[in-house]
CSV table of C-alpha atoms in Angstrom, one decimal:
chain,number,residue,atom,x,y,z
O,1,MET,CA,143.9,49.3,-50.1
O,2,ASP,CA,141.8,46.5,-48.4
O,3,ALA,CA,138.4,47.5,-47.9
O,4,LEU,CA,138.4,46.2,-44.5
O,5,THR,CA,136.7,47.7,-40.9
O,6,GLU,CA,139.1,47.6,-38.0
O,7,GLU,CA,137.0,44.8,-36.5
O,8,GLU,CA,137.5,42.7,-39.7
O,9,ALA,CA,141.3,43.6,-39.9
O,10,VAL,CA,141.8,41.8,-36.5
O,11,ARG,CA,139.6,38.8,-37.3
O,12,TRP,CA,141.8,38.3,-40.4
O,13,VAL,CA,145.0,38.6,-38.5
O,14,GLY,CA,143.8,36.3,-35.9
O,15,ALA,CA,142.7,33.9,-38.7
O,16,GLU,CA,146.2,34.0,-40.2
O,17,LEU,CA,147.9,33.5,-36.9
O,18,GLU,CA,145.9,30.6,-36.2
O,19,ALA,CA,146.9,29.2,-39.6
O,20,GLY,CA,150.6,29.6,-39.0
O,21,ARG,CA,151.0,32.5,-41.4
O,22,GLY,CA,152.6,35.8,-40.8
O,23,GLY,CA,152.3,39.1,-42.5
O,24,ARG,CA,152.6,42.8,-42.5
O,25,ILE,CA,150.1,45.5,-41.8
O,26,VAL,CA,150.5,48.8,-43.6
O,27,THR,CA,148.4,51.9,-42.7
O,28,PRO,CA,149.0,54.5,-45.2
O,29,ASN,CA,148.4,58.4,-44.7
O,30,VAL,CA,148.7,61.2,-47.1
O,31,ASP,CA,152.5,61.3,-46.3
O,32,ILE,CA,153.0,57.7,-46.9
O,33,CYS,CA,151.2,57.9,-50.0
O,34,ARG,CA,153.1,61.0,-51.0
O,35,ALA,CA,156.4,59.3,-50.1
O,36,SER,CA,155.5,56.2,-52.0
O,37,ALA,CA,154.3,58.0,-55.1
O,38,GLU,CA,158.0,59.7,-55.4
O,39,ASP,CA,159.7,56.4,-54.7
O,40,PRO,CA,159.1,53.0,-56.6
O,41,ILE,CA,161.0,51.0,-53.6
O,42,LEU,CA,158.8,52.4,-51.0
O,43,ASN,CA,155.7,52.1,-53.2
O,44,GLU,CA,156.2,48.3,-53.7
O,45,LEU,CA,157.2,48.2,-50.0
O,46,VAL,CA,153.4,49.3,-49.2
O,47,CYS,CA,151.7,47.4,-52.2
O,48,THR,CA,153.3,44.2,-51.0
O,49,ALA,CA,152.0,44.2,-47.6
O,50,GLU,CA,149.4,41.3,-46.8
O,51,LEU,CA,147.0,44.1,-45.3
O,52,VAL,CA,147.1,47.8,-46.4
O,53,VAL,CA,144.3,49.8,-44.6
O,54,ALA,CA,143.6,53.5,-45.0
O,55,ASP,CA,144.9,55.5,-41.9
O,56,GLY,CA,144.1,59.0,-43.3
O,57,MET,CA,140.7,60.6,-44.0
O,58,PRO,CA,141.7,62.1,-47.2
O,59,LEU,CA,142.2,58.2,-48.5
O,60,VAL,CA,138.9,57.4,-47.6
O,61,TRP,CA,137.4,60.5,-49.3
O,62,ALA,CA,139.5,59.7,-52.1
O,63,ALA,CA,138.3,56.1,-52.4
O,64,LYS,CA,134.5,57.1,-52.2
O,65,LEU,CA,135.1,59.6,-54.9
O,66,LEU,CA,136.4,57.0,-57.1
O,67,GLY,CA,133.4,54.7,-56.5
O,68,THR,CA,135.7,52.3,-54.8
O,69,PRO,CA,134.8,53.1,-51.1
O,70,VAL,CA,136.6,51.6,-47.9
O,71,PRO,CA,134.2,51.2,-45.0
O,72,GLU,CA,136.3,53.5,-42.5
O,73,ARG,CA,139.6,54.7,-41.5
O,74,VAL,CA,141.6,52.3,-39.8
O,75,THR,CA,144.5,53.6,-37.8
O,76,GLY,CA,147.6,52.0,-36.3
O,77,ALA,CA,146.8,54.2,-33.1
O,78,ASP,CA,143.8,52.2,-32.9
O,79,LEU,CA,145.0,48.6,-34.1
O,80,ILE,CA,147.7,48.5,-31.4
O,81,TRP,CA,144.5,48.4,-28.8
O,82,SER,CA,142.7,46.0,-30.8
O,83,LEU,CA,145.6,43.6,-31.7
O,84,SER,CA,146.8,43.6,-28.3
O,85,GLY,CA,143.2,42.4,-27.1
O,86,LEU,CA,143.4,39.6,-29.7
O,87,ALA,CA,146.8,38.6,-28.4
O,88,ALA,CA,145.6,38.7,-24.8
O,89,ARG,CA,142.6,36.7,-25.5
O,90,ARG,CA,144.6,34.1,-27.7
O,91,GLY,CA,147.7,33.9,-25.2
O,92,TRP,CA,150.1,35.3,-28.0
O,93,PRO,CA,152.9,37.5,-27.0
O,94,VAL,CA,153.5,40.9,-28.2
O,95,TYR,CA,156.6,43.0,-28.8
O,96,LEU,CA,156.7,46.7,-28.8
O,97,LEU,CA,159.6,48.4,-30.8
O,98,GLY,CA,160.2,52.1,-31.0
O,99,GLY,CA,158.7,55.5,-29.6
O,100,PRO,CA,160.8,57.9,-27.2
O,101,PRO,CA,162.9,56.6,-24.5
O,102,GLY,CA,160.4,54.8,-22.0
O,103,ALA,CA,157.5,54.9,-24.2
O,104,ALA,CA,157.6,51.5,-25.2
O,105,ARG,CA,157.5,50.1,-21.5
O,106,LYS,CA,154.9,52.8,-20.5
O,107,ALA,CA,152.6,51.6,-23.6
O,108,ALA,CA,153.2,48.0,-22.4
O,109,GLU,CA,152.0,48.9,-19.1
O,110,ALA,CA,148.8,50.8,-20.6
O,111,LEU,CA,148.0,47.9,-23.2
O,112,ALA,CA,148.3,45.1,-20.2
O,113,GLY,CA,146.0,47.3,-18.2
O,114,ARG,CA,143.3,47.5,-20.4
O,115,HIS,CA,143.8,43.8,-21.5
O,116,PRO,CA,144.6,41.6,-18.6
O,117,GLY,CA,146.8,38.7,-19.6
O,118,LEU,CA,148.5,40.3,-22.4
O,119,ASP,CA,152.1,38.8,-22.8
O,120,VAL,CA,154.6,41.9,-23.5
O,121,CYS,CA,157.6,39.7,-24.2
O,122,GLY,CA,159.7,42.5,-25.1
O,123,VAL,CA,160.2,46.3,-25.4
O,124,HIS,CA,162.9,48.2,-27.1
O,125,ALA,CA,163.3,52.1,-28.0
O,126,PRO,CA,166.6,51.8,-30.2
O,127,PRO,CA,168.6,55.1,-30.7
O,128,TYR,CA,167.5,57.4,-33.5
O,129,HIS,CA,170.3,56.2,-35.8
O,130,PHE,CA,170.3,52.6,-35.0
O,131,ASP,CA,169.9,51.6,-38.7
O,132,ALA,CA,173.1,53.7,-39.8
O,133,THR,CA,175.1,50.5,-40.0
O,134,PRO,CA,174.2,46.9,-40.6
O,135,GLU,CA,175.4,45.8,-37.4
O,136,GLY,CA,173.1,48.5,-35.6
O,137,SER,CA,170.0,47.0,-37.3
O,138,ALA,CA,171.3,43.4,-36.8
O,139,ARG,CA,171.3,44.1,-33.2
O,140,VAL,CA,167.8,45.3,-33.0
O,141,ARG,CA,166.6,42.5,-35.1
O,142,ARG,CA,168.2,40.0,-32.8
O,143,ARG,CA,166.5,41.3,-29.7
O,144,VAL,CA,163.2,41.0,-31.4
O,145,VAL,CA,163.9,37.6,-32.8
O,146,GLU,CA,165.2,36.0,-29.4
O,147,ALA,CA,161.9,37.4,-27.9
O,148,ARG,CA,159.9,35.0,-30.2
O,149,PRO,CA,156.8,37.2,-30.4
O,150,ARG,CA,153.6,36.5,-32.5
O,151,LEU,CA,152.6,40.1,-33.0
O,152,VAL,CA,155.4,43.0,-33.3
O,153,PHE,CA,154.3,46.7,-33.0
O,154,VAL,CA,157.0,48.8,-34.7
O,155,GLY,CA,156.5,52.6,-34.1
O,156,LEU,CA,159.7,54.3,-35.9
O,157,GLY,CA,158.0,56.2,-38.8
O,158,PHE,CA,157.6,55.5,-42.4
O,159,PRO,CA,159.6,54.4,-44.1
O,160,ARG,CA,162.2,53.3,-41.3
O,161,GLN,CA,159.8,50.9,-39.5
O,162,ASP,CA,158.6,49.1,-42.6
O,163,LEU,CA,162.2,48.5,-43.9
O,164,LEU,CA,163.0,46.8,-40.7
O,165,ILE,CA,159.8,45.0,-40.8
O,166,ALA,CA,160.4,43.5,-44.0
O,167,GLU,CA,164.0,42.1,-42.8
O,168,LEU,CA,162.0,40.8,-39.7
O,169,ARG,CA,159.4,39.0,-41.7
O,170,LYS,CA,162.4,36.8,-43.1
O,171,GLU,CA,163.2,35.8,-39.6
O,172,LEU,CA,159.8,35.5,-38.0
O,173,PRO,CA,157.8,34.0,-41.1
O,174,GLN,CA,154.8,33.3,-38.6
O,175,ALA,CA,154.5,36.7,-36.9
O,176,TRP,CA,152.4,39.6,-37.7
O,177,PHE,CA,153.9,43.0,-37.9
O,178,LEU,CA,152.0,46.5,-37.8
O,179,GLY,CA,154.0,49.7,-38.7
O,180,CYS,CA,152.4,51.9,-36.2
O,181,GLY,CA,154.2,55.1,-36.3
O,182,ALA,CA,153.4,57.2,-33.2
O,183,ALA,CA,151.0,54.6,-31.6
O,184,ILE,CA,153.5,53.5,-29.1
O,185,ALA,CA,153.8,57.4,-28.1
O,186,PHE,CA,149.9,57.7,-28.2
O,187,ALA,CA,149.4,54.5,-26.1
O,188,ALA,CA,152.1,55.4,-23.6
O,189,GLY,CA,150.6,58.7,-23.1
O,190,THR,CA,153.9,60.9,-23.8
O,191,VAL,CA,152.2,62.4,-27.0
O,192,PRO,CA,148.7,63.6,-26.7
O,193,ARG,CA,146.2,62.4,-29.5
O,194,ALA,CA,143.3,64.3,-31.0
O,195,PRO,CA,140.2,64.1,-29.6
O,196,GLY,CA,137.6,61.8,-31.3
O,197,TRP,CA,135.6,64.3,-33.0
O,198,MET,CA,138.7,65.6,-34.7
O,199,ARG,CA,139.7,62.4,-35.9
O,200,ARG,CA,136.2,61.5,-37.2
O,201,ILE,CA,136.2,64.7,-39.4
O,202,GLY,CA,139.7,64.4,-40.6
O,203,LEU,CA,141.4,67.1,-38.5
O,204,GLU,CA,144.0,64.9,-36.5
O,205,TRP,CA,146.3,66.5,-38.5
O,206,ALA,CA,145.6,70.2,-37.2
O,207,PHE,CA,145.9,68.6,-33.7
O,208,ARG,CA,149.3,67.3,-34.1
O,209,LEU,CA,150.5,70.2,-35.9
O,210,GLY,CA,149.2,72.5,-33.1
O,211,CYS,CA,151.1,70.1,-30.6
O,212,GLU,CA,154.2,69.8,-32.8
O,213,PRO,CA,154.7,72.7,-35.1
O,214,ALA,CA,158.4,72.8,-35.4
O,215,ARG,CA,158.6,69.4,-36.3
O,216,LEU,CA,155.4,68.9,-38.4
O,217,ALA,CA,154.8,72.2,-40.2
O,218,ARG,CA,156.8,71.5,-43.2
O,219,ARG,CA,155.5,67.6,-43.9
O,220,TYR,CA,151.9,68.7,-43.1
O,221,LEU,CA,151.6,72.0,-44.9
O,222,VAL,CA,154.5,72.4,-47.7
O,223,ASP,CA,154.8,68.4,-48.4
O,224,ASP,CA,151.3,66.8,-47.7
O,225,LEU,CA,148.5,69.4,-48.0
O,226,PRO,CA,149.1,69.8,-51.8
O,227,PHE,CA,149.4,66.1,-52.3
O,228,ALA,CA,146.0,65.6,-50.6
O,229,ALA,CA,144.5,68.2,-52.8
O,230,ARG,CA,145.8,66.7,-56.0
O,231,LEU,CA,144.8,63.2,-54.7
O,232,LEU,CA,141.2,64.5,-54.1
O,233,ALA,CA,141.0,66.6,-57.4
O,234,THR,CA,142.3,63.5,-59.6
O,235,SER,CA,140.0,61.4,-57.8
O,236,LEU,CA,137.1,63.5,-58.5
O,237,ALA,CA,138.1,64.1,-62.0
O,238,ALA,CA,138.6,60.2,-62.7
O,239,ARG,CA,134.9,59.5,-61.3
O,240,ALA,CA,133.4,62.3,-63.6
O,241,ARG,CA,135.2,60.6,-66.7
O,242,PRO,CA,132.5,58.5,-68.6
């Protein structure tokens, strides 16, 4: 992971865009780390991104235990706002891809409301199985490419969003892409986000579990919680070794 604050990450992206260089931002949480640990292809997808910042408090804690701390948690749900502010100031068009039906348009309105002058050059919420065929994936990519954005926020969940971004990078080499999960729905207000105090102490997952228990219970309690416990335990053990 890159040891950057949110502000430093935004400045980094701005400098790269000014220089005509594109890139990918991946914001790993426990679920992404677990999936990547189990699949070498996904692991490489994460590790080869130009910017990798910690979107989960257990990752922040583990980094501190290992003696390689990161300055703060940097989430896709926050970066979508701060990067939109950067785009509005520099006149760079943005594209929103993903979220429930109608969410991308509502998110665009909310982002432009906070950042006057933001140029949203396109929004699209593709059907869930759009990438089941090469033709379906190509149609979605074509819409993005034709809009010529400089920043693309892709909220399709890991790894779907990141696999699509990897393909789009070839077609838009000077654009920056943020795989942002539920950030579009959060920005639109269609899915509530945890209060700030819960996010700061690492309990955002509990809030989301309470809001969507049927969808998230297995992921959080069966898959991710044991992985987080092992991550912290092994980090502590590694720190203790001479």
